[in-house]
Amino acid sequence: MDKYPIQYREDILKQFFSYIKSGESFYVIGAPSVGKTRLMDFLMGDDPDALREGIQPDRERVKKHYLGAEGAAKTWLARVDMNRLRSENDWGFRFFELLLNTVLLACNRCESTDEIEKIKIAIAALDSEVIESKDALKAHRLFEMAVNMLCQSYGIKLCFLFDEFDETYQTMPRELFAHLRAIRDANKYRVSYTLFMRNLPEKLRAPIENEEFYELISRNMLGLGPYSQQDTLHIIRQLENRHEISLSQDKREWLYALSGGHPGFIQALFKIAREQPNASTQISNVEWYARQESVLEEFRKIWIGLLDEERAGLLEFVRGNQNPMSAETLKLLLAKGLLRSTNDNSVKVFSPLFDYLLSKQ
């Protein structure tokens, strides 16, 4: 069985690639411990298990599925790891050098052709010049030159994926946001920015402080929540294969219903079902499962990763308060999938297990 079937996270990635195809910038709001790293690895074609086994992964597979072979070849996903910034001093030099180096890494991931090798040499030379100069203006201008070359001379579409961007969004000088907007405007529909965040951008920073950049992303939000039923059932089958056991389809469906598709809860409940002989007799007893240490530990991880207003809003919600939270907090919790809209237009907690544990806080 494939570790990552091509339909993995299809509910998110259809819209994700629709934005990229149209050259729009957007932001992704993710719930705690919900598999963002796994999604990013899948998206980029970086399967850690395959790499450990010495198997070269197909890094174009997901792009080809959503963009077609020609579109995939002309679309570069540049994963910007803000942990590589090293220091927040001298923002202008360090930030644009990081982006230029990220473009070089994206180039290195492409299948080698004469054209790609030519691009690689050119960008590597620009990056070396920036590093030697340690000059902020030169870093900005040469990054801009590299982007213009790729987009305008080679017809490449660049999408920068900014991971764990909350703190940077709060603290980065406003003029750098203006520079990013200007670079995008000079290469409209060929440059886009994707921000992976835990909070809404308007709550991290007043929109007026980086108004033009905020306009780029504000209308396009994607929520990254727990797994769909299809993805959950696939993950359960993976666990069964790994541990050489087999669950009935009814138990798989029950595990999805109780976990709500949250990766941590899936792992915890599967472990209990595998290791505790009396677990099957408690299948309708949410309280019993909620007392198990592995479940409590996963709940703690989710709880710690929430914002203060999210915790307060969830507690008021489960206590039946008619006005439990602000519209912004409700938007966050729905985007993260911790609250879900139902067919009758009401809202409920994503998992009966999570709901029960909240009621005991």
Coordinates of C-alpha atoms in Angstrom, one line a residue:
M1 CA 0.0 0.0 0.0
D2 CA 1.3 3.5 -0.9
K3 CA 2.3 5.5 2.1
Y4 CA 0.7 8.6 0.4
P5 CA -2.0 7.8 -2.1
I6 CA -2.4 10.6 -4.6
Q7 CA -5.9 11.4 -3.1
Y8 CA -4.3 12.2 0.3
R9 CA -5.6 15.5 1.6
E10 CA -7.5 16.0 -1.6
D11 CA -10.1 18.2 0.2
I12 CA -7.3 20.7 0.9
L13 CA -5.1 20.3 -2.1
K14 CA -7.7 20.8 -4.8
Q15 CA -8.2 24.4 -3.7
F16 CA -4.5 24.8 -2.8
F17 CA -3.4 24.1 -6.4
S18 CA -6.4 26.0 -7.8
Y19 CA -4.9 29.1 -6.1
I20 CA -1.4 28.3 -7.4
K21 CA -2.7 27.7 -10.9
S22 CA -4.3 31.1 -11.0
G23 CA -1.3 32.8 -9.4
E24 CA -3.1 33.9 -6.3
S25 CA -1.6 34.3 -2.8
F26 CA -3.3 32.7 0.2
Y27 CA -2.8 31.6 3.8
V28 CA -3.3 28.2 5.4
I29 CA -4.6 28.0 9.0
G30 CA -3.7 24.8 10.7
A31 CA -4.8 23.1 13.9
P32 CA -2.2 21.8 16.4
S33 CA -0.7 18.4 15.8
V34 CA -2.8 17.9 12.7
G35 CA -0.1 16.7 10.3
K36 CA 1.1 19.9 8.6
T37 CA 4.7 18.5 8.2
R38 CA 3.3 15.4 6.7
L39 CA 1.2 17.4 4.3
M40 CA 4.2 19.6 3.4
D41 CA 6.4 16.5 2.8
F42 CA 3.7 15.0 0.6
L43 CA 3.3 18.3 -1.3
M44 CA 7.0 18.6 -2.0
G45 CA 7.5 14.9 -2.7
D46 CA 9.7 14.4 0.3
D47 CA 8.8 11.0 1.7
P48 CA 11.1 10.5 4.8
D49 CA 10.5 6.7 4.8
A50 CA 11.5 6.4 1.1
L51 CA 14.6 8.5 1.7
R52 CA 15.6 6.4 4.6
E53 CA 15.3 3.3 2.5
G54 CA 17.4 4.9 -0.3
I55 CA 14.5 5.3 -2.7
Q56 CA 14.5 8.5 -4.7
P57 CA 10.9 9.9 -4.4
D58 CA 9.0 11.4 -7.3
R59 CA 9.0 15.1 -6.4
E60 CA 6.8 16.0 -9.3
R61 CA 4.1 13.5 -8.6
V62 CA 1.6 15.7 -6.7
K63 CA 2.2 18.7 -8.9
K64 CA 1.6 16.6 -12.0
H65 CA -1.7 15.2 -10.6
Y66 CA -3.1 18.7 -10.0
L67 CA -1.4 20.8 -12.6
G68 CA -0.6 18.3 -15.4
A69 CA 2.9 17.5 -16.6
E70 CA 3.5 20.7 -18.5
G71 CA 2.1 22.9 -15.7
A72 CA 4.1 21.0 -13.0
A73 CA 7.4 21.5 -14.9
K74 CA 6.8 25.2 -15.1
T75 CA 5.7 25.6 -11.4
W76 CA 8.3 25.7 -8.7
L77 CA 7.3 25.3 -5.0
A78 CA 9.9 27.1 -2.9
R79 CA 9.6 26.0 0.7
V80 CA 10.9 28.8 3.0
D81 CA 12.0 27.5 6.4
M82 CA 12.1 30.6 8.6
N83 CA 14.3 28.7 11.1
R84 CA 17.1 29.2 8.5
L85 CA 16.9 33.0 9.0
R86 CA 19.4 32.6 11.9
S87 CA 18.9 36.1 13.2
E88 CA 16.3 38.8 13.0
N89 CA 19.0 41.5 12.9
D90 CA 19.7 43.0 9.5
W91 CA 16.3 41.8 8.2
G92 CA 16.8 43.1 4.7
F93 CA 20.0 41.2 3.9
R94 CA 19.1 38.0 5.7
F95 CA 15.5 37.7 4.5
F96 CA 16.2 38.2 0.8
E97 CA 19.3 36.1 0.9
L98 CA 17.2 33.3 2.4
L99 CA 14.6 33.7 -0.4
L100 CA 17.3 33.6 -3.0
N101 CA 18.9 30.5 -1.5
T102 CA 15.4 28.9 -1.3
V103 CA 15.0 29.5 -5.1
L104 CA 18.3 27.9 -5.7
L105 CA 17.2 24.8 -3.6
A106 CA 14.0 24.7 -5.6
C107 CA 16.0 24.7 -8.8
N108 CA 18.2 21.9 -7.5
R109 CA 15.1 19.8 -7.0
C110 CA 14.2 20.0 -10.7
E111 CA 15.0 17.3 -13.2
S112 CA 18.3 18.1 -14.7
T113 CA 18.2 19.6 -18.2
D114 CA 20.5 22.0 -20.1
E115 CA 18.1 24.9 -19.3
I116 CA 17.9 23.9 -15.6
E117 CA 21.7 23.7 -15.3
K118 CA 22.0 27.1 -16.9
I119 CA 19.5 28.6 -14.4
K120 CA 21.2 26.9 -11.5
I121 CA 24.6 28.4 -12.3
A122 CA 23.1 31.9 -12.7
I123 CA 21.2 31.8 -9.4
A124 CA 24.1 30.3 -7.5
A125 CA 26.3 33.1 -8.7
L126 CA 23.8 35.7 -7.6
D127 CA 23.5 34.0 -4.1
S128 CA 27.3 33.9 -3.7
E129 CA 27.5 37.6 -4.6
V130 CA 24.9 38.5 -2.0
I131 CA 26.6 36.4 0.7
E132 CA 29.9 38.0 0.0
S133 CA 28.5 41.5 0.0
K134 CA 26.3 41.2 3.1
D135 CA 24.5 44.2 1.7
A136 CA 20.7 44.5 2.2
L137 CA 20.0 46.5 -0.9
K138 CA 22.1 44.1 -3.1
A139 CA 20.2 41.1 -1.6
H140 CA 16.9 42.7 -2.4
R141 CA 17.9 43.7 -6.0
L142 CA 19.6 40.4 -6.9
F143 CA 16.7 38.4 -5.5
E144 CA 14.4 40.6 -7.6
M145 CA 16.6 40.0 -10.6
A146 CA 16.5 36.2 -10.1
V147 CA 12.7 36.2 -9.9
N148 CA 12.3 38.4 -12.9
M149 CA 14.7 36.1 -14.9
L150 CA 12.8 33.0 -14.0
C151 CA 9.3 34.4 -14.5
Q152 CA 9.9 36.6 -17.5
S153 CA 12.7 34.8 -19.4
Y154 CA 11.9 31.2 -18.6
G155 CA 8.1 31.4 -18.0
I156 CA 8.4 29.7 -14.6
K157 CA 5.7 30.2 -12.0
L158 CA 7.1 30.6 -8.4
C159 CA 5.1 29.9 -5.3
F160 CA 6.9 30.6 -2.0
L161 CA 5.6 28.5 0.9
F162 CA 6.3 30.3 4.2
D163 CA 6.2 27.7 7.0
E164 CA 5.5 28.7 10.7
F165 CA 5.0 32.3 9.7
D166 CA 3.1 33.7 12.6
E167 CA 6.0 35.3 14.5
T168 CA 7.6 36.6 11.3
Y169 CA 4.3 38.1 10.2
Q170 CA 4.2 40.0 13.4
T171 CA 7.8 41.3 13.5
M172 CA 9.0 41.6 9.9
P173 CA 9.5 45.3 8.9
R174 CA 6.6 46.6 6.9
E175 CA 8.9 47.7 4.0
L176 CA 9.8 44.0 3.4
F177 CA 6.1 43.2 2.9
A178 CA 6.0 46.1 0.4
H179 CA 9.0 44.7 -1.4
L180 CA 7.3 41.3 -1.7
R181 CA 4.2 42.9 -3.1
A182 CA 6.2 44.9 -5.6
I183 CA 8.0 41.7 -6.8
R184 CA 4.7 40.0 -7.2
D185 CA 3.2 43.0 -9.1
A186 CA 6.1 43.0 -11.5
N187 CA 5.4 39.3 -12.2
K188 CA 1.7 39.1 -11.8
Y189 CA 0.2 35.6 -11.9
R190 CA 3.7 34.1 -11.9
V191 CA 4.6 34.9 -8.3
S192 CA 2.5 33.9 -5.3
Y193 CA 3.0 33.6 -1.6
T194 CA 1.5 30.9 0.7
L195 CA 1.6 31.5 4.4
F196 CA 1.2 28.6 6.9
M197 CA -0.1 30.1 10.1
R198 CA -1.9 29.3 13.4
N199 CA -3.7 32.7 13.7
L200 CA -5.5 35.0 11.4
P201 CA -3.2 37.6 9.8
E202 CA -5.5 40.4 10.9
K203 CA -5.1 39.3 14.5
L204 CA -1.3 39.1 14.3
R205 CA -0.9 42.5 12.8
A206 CA -3.2 45.5 12.0
P207 CA -3.9 45.3 8.3
I208 CA -3.1 48.9 7.8
E209 CA 0.6 48.2 8.8
N210 CA 1.1 46.1 5.6
E211 CA -2.0 46.9 3.7
E212 CA -0.9 46.1 0.2
F213 CA 0.5 42.7 1.1
Y214 CA -2.5 41.9 3.4
E215 CA -4.8 42.6 0.4
L216 CA -3.0 39.8 -1.5
I217 CA -3.8 37.1 1.0
S218 CA -6.8 38.2 3.0
R219 CA -9.5 36.9 0.6
N220 CA -8.0 33.4 0.3
M221 CA -7.9 31.3 3.4
L222 CA -7.5 27.5 3.5
G223 CA -8.2 25.5 6.7
L224 CA -6.1 22.5 7.6
G225 CA -8.0 20.4 10.0
P226 CA -8.3 16.7 10.9
Y227 CA -8.3 14.0 8.2
S228 CA -11.3 13.3 6.1
Q229 CA -12.9 9.9 6.5
Q230 CA -11.1 8.6 3.4
D231 CA -7.7 9.6 4.7
T232 CA -8.4 8.3 8.2
L233 CA -9.3 4.9 6.9
H234 CA -6.1 4.8 4.8
I235 CA -4.0 5.7 7.9
I236 CA -5.7 3.0 9.9
R237 CA -4.9 0.4 7.3
Q238 CA -1.3 1.5 7.3
L239 CA -1.2 1.0 11.1
E240 CA -2.8 -2.4 10.7
N241 CA -0.1 -3.4 8.1
R242 CA 2.7 -2.1 10.3
H243 CA 1.5 -4.0 13.3
E244 CA 0.3 -7.1 11.4
I245 CA -3.2 -7.0 12.8
S246 CA -6.6 -6.6 11.1
L247 CA -9.6 -4.6 12.3
S248 CA -13.1 -5.1 11.1
Q249 CA -14.6 -2.3 8.9
D250 CA -17.0 -1.5 11.8
K251 CA -14.1 -0.8 14.1
R252 CA -12.3 1.3 11.5
E253 CA -15.4 3.4 11.2
W254 CA -15.8 3.6 14.9
L255 CA -12.2 4.8 15.3
Y256 CA -12.8 7.5 12.7
A257 CA -16.0 8.6 14.5
L258 CA -14.4 8.8 17.9
S259 CA -11.1 10.4 16.8
G260 CA -12.8 12.9 14.4
G261 CA -9.9 12.2 12.1
H262 CA -7.2 13.8 14.3
P263 CA -3.9 12.1 13.7
G264 CA -2.9 12.0 17.4
F265 CA -6.2 10.6 18.5
I266 CA -6.1 8.0 15.7
Q267 CA -2.7 6.8 16.9
A268 CA -3.7 6.8 20.6
L269 CA -6.9 4.9 20.0
F270 CA -5.3 2.3 17.7
K271 CA -2.6 1.7 20.3
I272 CA -5.3 1.1 23.0
A273 CA -7.2 -1.2 20.7
R274 CA -4.1 -3.2 20.0
E275 CA -2.6 -3.4 23.5
Q276 CA -5.6 -3.6 25.9
P277 CA -7.6 -6.8 25.7
N278 CA -10.7 -5.2 27.2
A279 CA -10.8 -2.2 24.8
S280 CA -13.3 -3.8 22.5
T281 CA -15.8 -4.2 25.3
Q282 CA -15.7 -0.4 25.9
I283 CA -16.3 0.5 22.3
S284 CA -19.3 2.7 23.2
N285 CA -17.8 4.1 26.4
V286 CA -16.2 7.5 25.5
E287 CA -15.5 8.1 29.2
W288 CA -13.3 5.0 29.5
Y289 CA -11.2 5.9 26.4
A290 CA -10.9 9.5 27.7
R291 CA -9.2 8.2 30.8
Q292 CA -6.5 6.4 29.0
E293 CA -3.1 8.1 29.3
S294 CA -2.3 8.1 25.5
V295 CA -5.5 9.9 24.8
L296 CA -4.9 12.4 27.6
E297 CA -1.4 13.1 26.3
E298 CA -2.8 13.9 22.8
F299 CA -5.4 16.1 24.3
R300 CA -2.7 18.0 26.2
K301 CA -0.7 18.5 22.9
I302 CA -3.8 20.0 21.2
W303 CA -4.7 22.1 24.2
I304 CA -1.2 23.6 24.6
G305 CA -1.1 24.5 20.9
L306 CA -4.3 26.5 21.0
L307 CA -4.5 30.3 21.4
D308 CA -5.9 31.6 24.7
E309 CA -9.1 32.9 23.0
E310 CA -9.6 29.5 21.3
R311 CA -9.4 27.7 24.6
A312 CA -11.8 30.1 26.2
G313 CA -14.2 29.9 23.2
L314 CA -14.2 26.1 23.2
L315 CA -14.9 25.9 26.9
E316 CA -17.8 28.3 26.7
F317 CA -19.1 26.4 23.6
V318 CA -19.3 23.0 25.4
R319 CA -20.9 24.7 28.4
G320 CA -23.7 25.9 26.2
N321 CA -23.1 29.6 26.3
Q322 CA -25.2 31.2 23.7
N323 CA -22.5 33.8 22.8
P324 CA -19.4 31.6 23.3
M325 CA -16.8 33.5 21.3
S326 CA -16.1 36.3 18.9
A327 CA -16.7 35.9 15.1
E328 CA -12.9 35.8 14.6
T329 CA -12.4 33.0 17.1
L330 CA -15.2 31.0 15.5
K331 CA -13.7 31.5 12.1
L332 CA -10.4 30.2 13.4
L333 CA -11.9 27.1 15.1
L334 CA -14.0 26.3 12.0
A335 CA -10.9 26.7 9.7
K336 CA -8.8 24.4 11.9
G337 CA -11.6 21.9 11.9
L338 CA -11.9 21.8 15.7
L339 CA -15.5 22.9 15.3
R340 CA -17.5 21.6 12.3
S341 CA -20.7 22.8 10.6
T342 CA -23.4 20.2 10.3
N343 CA -26.0 19.6 7.7
D344 CA -28.7 21.4 9.8
N345 CA -26.4 24.6 9.9
S346 CA -25.5 24.0 13.5
V347 CA -21.9 23.7 14.8
K348 CA -20.4 20.8 16.8
V349 CA -17.0 19.8 18.2
F350 CA -15.1 17.7 15.7
S351 CA -14.8 14.6 17.9
P352 CA -16.9 13.2 20.7
L353 CA -13.7 12.3 22.6
F354 CA -12.4 15.9 22.3
D355 CA -15.9 17.1 23.3
Y356 CA -15.9 15.0 26.4
L357 CA -12.4 16.0 27.5
L358 CA -13.3 19.7 27.0
S359 CA -16.4 19.2 29.3
K360 CA -14.1 18.0 32.1
Q361 CA -11.8 21.1 31.9

